[in-house]
Tab-separated table of C-alpha atoms in Angstrom:
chain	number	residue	atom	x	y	z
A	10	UNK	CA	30.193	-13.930	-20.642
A	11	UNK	CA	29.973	-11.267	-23.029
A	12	UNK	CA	26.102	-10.973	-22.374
A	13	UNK	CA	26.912	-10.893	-18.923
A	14	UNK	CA	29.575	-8.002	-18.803
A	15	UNK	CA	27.006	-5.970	-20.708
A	16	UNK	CA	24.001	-6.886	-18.532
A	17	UNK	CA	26.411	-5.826	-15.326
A	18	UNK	CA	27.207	-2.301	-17.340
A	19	UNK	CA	23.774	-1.579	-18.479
A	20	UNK	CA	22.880	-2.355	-14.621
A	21	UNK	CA	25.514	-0.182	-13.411
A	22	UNK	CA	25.164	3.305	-15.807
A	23	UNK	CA	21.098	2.717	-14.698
A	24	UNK	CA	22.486	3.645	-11.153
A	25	UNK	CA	24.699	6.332	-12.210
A	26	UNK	CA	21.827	8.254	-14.229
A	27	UNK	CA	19.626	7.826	-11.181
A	28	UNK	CA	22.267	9.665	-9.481
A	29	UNK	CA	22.080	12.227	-12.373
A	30	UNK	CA	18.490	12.779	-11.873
A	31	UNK	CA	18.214	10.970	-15.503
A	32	UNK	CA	14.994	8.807	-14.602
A	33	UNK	CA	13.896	7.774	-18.055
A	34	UNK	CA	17.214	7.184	-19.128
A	35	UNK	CA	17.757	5.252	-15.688
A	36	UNK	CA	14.564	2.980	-16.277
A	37	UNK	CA	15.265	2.289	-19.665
A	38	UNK	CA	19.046	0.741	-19.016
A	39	UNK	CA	17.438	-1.781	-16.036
A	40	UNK	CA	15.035	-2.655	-18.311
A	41	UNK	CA	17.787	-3.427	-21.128
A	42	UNK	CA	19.780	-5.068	-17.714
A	43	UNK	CA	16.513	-7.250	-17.048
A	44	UNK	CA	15.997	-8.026	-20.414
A	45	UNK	CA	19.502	-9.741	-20.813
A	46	UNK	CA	19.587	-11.025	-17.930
A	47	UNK	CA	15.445	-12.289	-17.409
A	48	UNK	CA	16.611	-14.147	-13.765
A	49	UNK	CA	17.317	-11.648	-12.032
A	50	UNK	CA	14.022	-9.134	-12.878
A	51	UNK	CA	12.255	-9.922	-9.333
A	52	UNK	CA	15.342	-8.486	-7.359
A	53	UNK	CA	15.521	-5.584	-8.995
A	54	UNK	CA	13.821	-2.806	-6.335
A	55	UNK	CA	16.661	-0.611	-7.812
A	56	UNK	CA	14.049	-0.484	-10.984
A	57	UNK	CA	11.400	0.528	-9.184
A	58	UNK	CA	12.044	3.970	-7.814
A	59	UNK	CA	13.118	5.396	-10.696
A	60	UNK	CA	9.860	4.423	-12.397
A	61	UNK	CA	8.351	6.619	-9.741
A	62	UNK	CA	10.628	9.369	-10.517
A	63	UNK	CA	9.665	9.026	-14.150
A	64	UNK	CA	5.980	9.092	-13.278
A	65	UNK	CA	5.595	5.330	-14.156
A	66	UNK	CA	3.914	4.702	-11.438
A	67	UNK	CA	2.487	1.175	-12.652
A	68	UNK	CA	5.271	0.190	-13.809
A	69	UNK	CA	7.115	0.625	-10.428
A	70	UNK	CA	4.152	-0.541	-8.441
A	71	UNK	CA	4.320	-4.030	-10.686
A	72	UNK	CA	8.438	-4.339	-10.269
A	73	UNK	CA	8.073	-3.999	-6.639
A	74	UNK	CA	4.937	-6.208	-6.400
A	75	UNK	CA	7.152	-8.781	-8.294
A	76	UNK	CA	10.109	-7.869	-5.761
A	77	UNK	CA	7.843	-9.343	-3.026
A	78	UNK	CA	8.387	-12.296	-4.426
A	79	UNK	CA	12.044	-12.506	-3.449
A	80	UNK	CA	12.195	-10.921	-0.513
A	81	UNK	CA	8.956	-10.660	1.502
A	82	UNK	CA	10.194	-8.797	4.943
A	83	UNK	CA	11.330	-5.491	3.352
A	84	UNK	CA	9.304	-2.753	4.652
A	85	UNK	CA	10.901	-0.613	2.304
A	86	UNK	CA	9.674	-2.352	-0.967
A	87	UNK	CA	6.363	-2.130	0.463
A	88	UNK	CA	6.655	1.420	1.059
A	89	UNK	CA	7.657	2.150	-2.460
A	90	UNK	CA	4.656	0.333	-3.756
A	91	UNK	CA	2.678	2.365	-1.950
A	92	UNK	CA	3.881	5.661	-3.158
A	93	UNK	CA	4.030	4.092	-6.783
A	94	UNK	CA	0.195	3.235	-6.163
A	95	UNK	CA	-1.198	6.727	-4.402
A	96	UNK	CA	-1.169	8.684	-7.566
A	97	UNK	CA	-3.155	6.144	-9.089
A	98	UNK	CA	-5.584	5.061	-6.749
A	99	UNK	CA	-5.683	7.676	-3.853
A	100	UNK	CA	-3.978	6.986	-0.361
A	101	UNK	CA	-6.813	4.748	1.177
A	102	UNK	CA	-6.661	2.210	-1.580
A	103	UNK	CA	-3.398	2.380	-1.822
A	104	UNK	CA	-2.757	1.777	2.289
A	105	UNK	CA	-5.302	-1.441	1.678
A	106	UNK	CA	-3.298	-2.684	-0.740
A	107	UNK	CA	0.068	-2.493	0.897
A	108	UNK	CA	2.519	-6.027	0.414
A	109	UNK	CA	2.278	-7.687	4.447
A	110	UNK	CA	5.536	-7.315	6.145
A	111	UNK	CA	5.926	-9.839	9.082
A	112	UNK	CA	8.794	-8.991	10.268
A	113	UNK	CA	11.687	-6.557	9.002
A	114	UNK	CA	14.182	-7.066	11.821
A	115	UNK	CA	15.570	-3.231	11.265
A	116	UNK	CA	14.496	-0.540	13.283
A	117	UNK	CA	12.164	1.413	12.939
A	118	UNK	CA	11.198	-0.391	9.788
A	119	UNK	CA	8.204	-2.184	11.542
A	120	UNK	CA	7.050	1.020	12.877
A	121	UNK	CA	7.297	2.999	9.701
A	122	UNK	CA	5.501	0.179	8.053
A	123	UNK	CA	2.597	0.838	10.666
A	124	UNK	CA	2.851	4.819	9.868
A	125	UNK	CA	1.912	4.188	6.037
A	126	UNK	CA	-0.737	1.734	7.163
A	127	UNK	CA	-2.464	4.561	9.303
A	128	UNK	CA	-1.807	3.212	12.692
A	129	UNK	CA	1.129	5.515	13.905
A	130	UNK	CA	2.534	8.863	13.141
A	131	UNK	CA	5.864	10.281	12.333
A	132	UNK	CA	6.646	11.293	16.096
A	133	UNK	CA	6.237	7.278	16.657
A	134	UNK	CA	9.001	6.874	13.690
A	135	UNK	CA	11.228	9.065	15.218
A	136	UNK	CA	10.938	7.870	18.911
A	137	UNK	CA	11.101	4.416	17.616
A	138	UNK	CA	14.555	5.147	15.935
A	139	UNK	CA	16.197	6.030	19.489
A	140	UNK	CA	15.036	3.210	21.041
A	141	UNK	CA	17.345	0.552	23.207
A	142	UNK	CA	21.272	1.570	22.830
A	143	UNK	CA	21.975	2.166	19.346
A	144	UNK	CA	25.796	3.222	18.315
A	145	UNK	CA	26.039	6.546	16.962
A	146	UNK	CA	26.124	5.455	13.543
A	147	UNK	CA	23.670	3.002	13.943
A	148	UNK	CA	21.119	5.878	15.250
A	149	UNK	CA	22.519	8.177	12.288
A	150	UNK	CA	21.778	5.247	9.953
A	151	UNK	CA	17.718	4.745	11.647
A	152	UNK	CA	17.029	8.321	11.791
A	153	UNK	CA	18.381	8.478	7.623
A	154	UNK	CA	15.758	6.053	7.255
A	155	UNK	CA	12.464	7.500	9.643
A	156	UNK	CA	13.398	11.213	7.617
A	157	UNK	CA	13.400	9.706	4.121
A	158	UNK	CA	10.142	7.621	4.851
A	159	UNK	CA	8.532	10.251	6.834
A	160	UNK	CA	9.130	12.507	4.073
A	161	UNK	CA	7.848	10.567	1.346
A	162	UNK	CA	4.995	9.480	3.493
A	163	UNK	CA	3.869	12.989	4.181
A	164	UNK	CA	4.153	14.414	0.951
A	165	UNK	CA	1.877	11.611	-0.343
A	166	UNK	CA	-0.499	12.809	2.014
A	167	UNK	CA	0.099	16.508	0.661
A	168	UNK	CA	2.007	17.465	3.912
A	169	UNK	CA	4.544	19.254	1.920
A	170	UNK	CA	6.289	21.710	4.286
A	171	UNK	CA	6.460	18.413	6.704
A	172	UNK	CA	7.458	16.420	3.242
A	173	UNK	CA	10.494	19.086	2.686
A	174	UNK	CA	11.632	19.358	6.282
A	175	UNK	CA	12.239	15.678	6.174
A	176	UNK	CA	13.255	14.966	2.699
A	177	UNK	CA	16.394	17.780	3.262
A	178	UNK	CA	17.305	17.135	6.970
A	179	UNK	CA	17.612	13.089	5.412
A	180	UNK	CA	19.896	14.421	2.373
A	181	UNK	CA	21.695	17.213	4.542
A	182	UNK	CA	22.173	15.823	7.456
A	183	UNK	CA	23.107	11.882	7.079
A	184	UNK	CA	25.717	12.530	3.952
A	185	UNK	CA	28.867	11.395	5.142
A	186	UNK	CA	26.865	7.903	7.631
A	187	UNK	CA	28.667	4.487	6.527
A	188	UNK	CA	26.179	2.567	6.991
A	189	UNK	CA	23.922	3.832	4.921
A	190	UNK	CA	22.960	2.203	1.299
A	191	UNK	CA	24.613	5.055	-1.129
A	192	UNK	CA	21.987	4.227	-3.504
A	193	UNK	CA	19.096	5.255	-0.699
A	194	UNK	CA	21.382	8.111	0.739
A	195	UNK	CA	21.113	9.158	-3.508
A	196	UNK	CA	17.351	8.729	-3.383
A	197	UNK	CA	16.837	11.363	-0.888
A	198	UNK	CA	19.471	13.717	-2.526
A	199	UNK	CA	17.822	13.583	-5.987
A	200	UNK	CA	14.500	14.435	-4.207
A	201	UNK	CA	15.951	17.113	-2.050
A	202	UNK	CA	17.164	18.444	-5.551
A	203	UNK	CA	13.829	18.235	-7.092
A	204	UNK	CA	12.316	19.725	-3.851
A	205	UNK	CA	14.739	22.729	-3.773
A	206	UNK	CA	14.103	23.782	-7.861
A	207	UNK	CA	10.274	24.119	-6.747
């Protein structure tokens, strides 16, 4: 048990010093929180983007390749592999090595997935998001999402006033939606930090 309460608390204070912009620190309490607890290292995505914040980009691009193995519809883990992978390997390679996504039933996940694969473009995203009859915080919660990946997509193609105007709008404008993950809402606030000190 006692192994366990630590595991949880080295698990948890990884989170918070994400939120704190403390990447290295952040990456180095998962990996104590994987290391205790071995079983539960493919589910951790949470590791993964801060080794992209901490420039590990192999690292992350092996946590969420491992990730896969878990959970195999998440257009978002394969998105994150990706933009561990482009500073290594250069967009192209990167795009043919993306983890196949069948089906993530969450819109506009499919469609975002087909942006980073070079077969639609960030107006697609965004008119994807509105389709059918969404609730208002539904929509809030699918536009959150086509900002943050648009943003990250673009500014791994070195789109960066594109990459900004996303990146804030899905910080700025989506802080107080429900049903958003905190940890993702977090994601694009620590970027939209990093953004503004440039």
């Amino acid at each position: 048990a006692e192994d366990g309460e630590l595991a949880l608390a080295y698990y948890l204070r990884g989170r918070e010093r994400f939120r704190l912009s403390k990447f290295d620190g952040s990456l180095a309490d998962f990996d104590r929180y994987v290391k205790l607890r071995p079983d539960r290292k493919s589910q951790q995505w949470e590791r993964g983007i801060p080794c992209y914040y901490a420039g590990e980009f192999q690292k992350g691009a092996d946590q969420f390749e491992l990730y896969q193995t878990y959970h195999d519809s998440d257009v978002e883990n394969s998105v994150w592999r990706f933009l561990c992978m482009t500073p290594l390997v250069g967009v192209e390679k990167a795009r043919e090595k993306l983890l196949p996504i069948k089906n993530d039933p969450r819109v506009p996940m499919m469609t975002i997935f087909d942006m980073y694969r070079g077969e639609k473009t960030p107006e697609d995203v965004m008119a994807a998001a509105r389709e059918g009859e969404p609730t208002k915080e539904e929509l809030a919660g699918r536009l959150f999402y086509s900002h943050l990946y648009i943003g990250l997509y673009e500014e791994s193609l070195g789109h960066d006033k594109s990459a900004r105007e996303h990146i804030l709008k899905a910080c700025d404008d989506y802080r107080e939606t429900k049903s958003l993950n905190r940890y993702m809402w977090d994601v694009a606030r620590v970027h939209a930090e990093r953004l503004r000190k440039n």
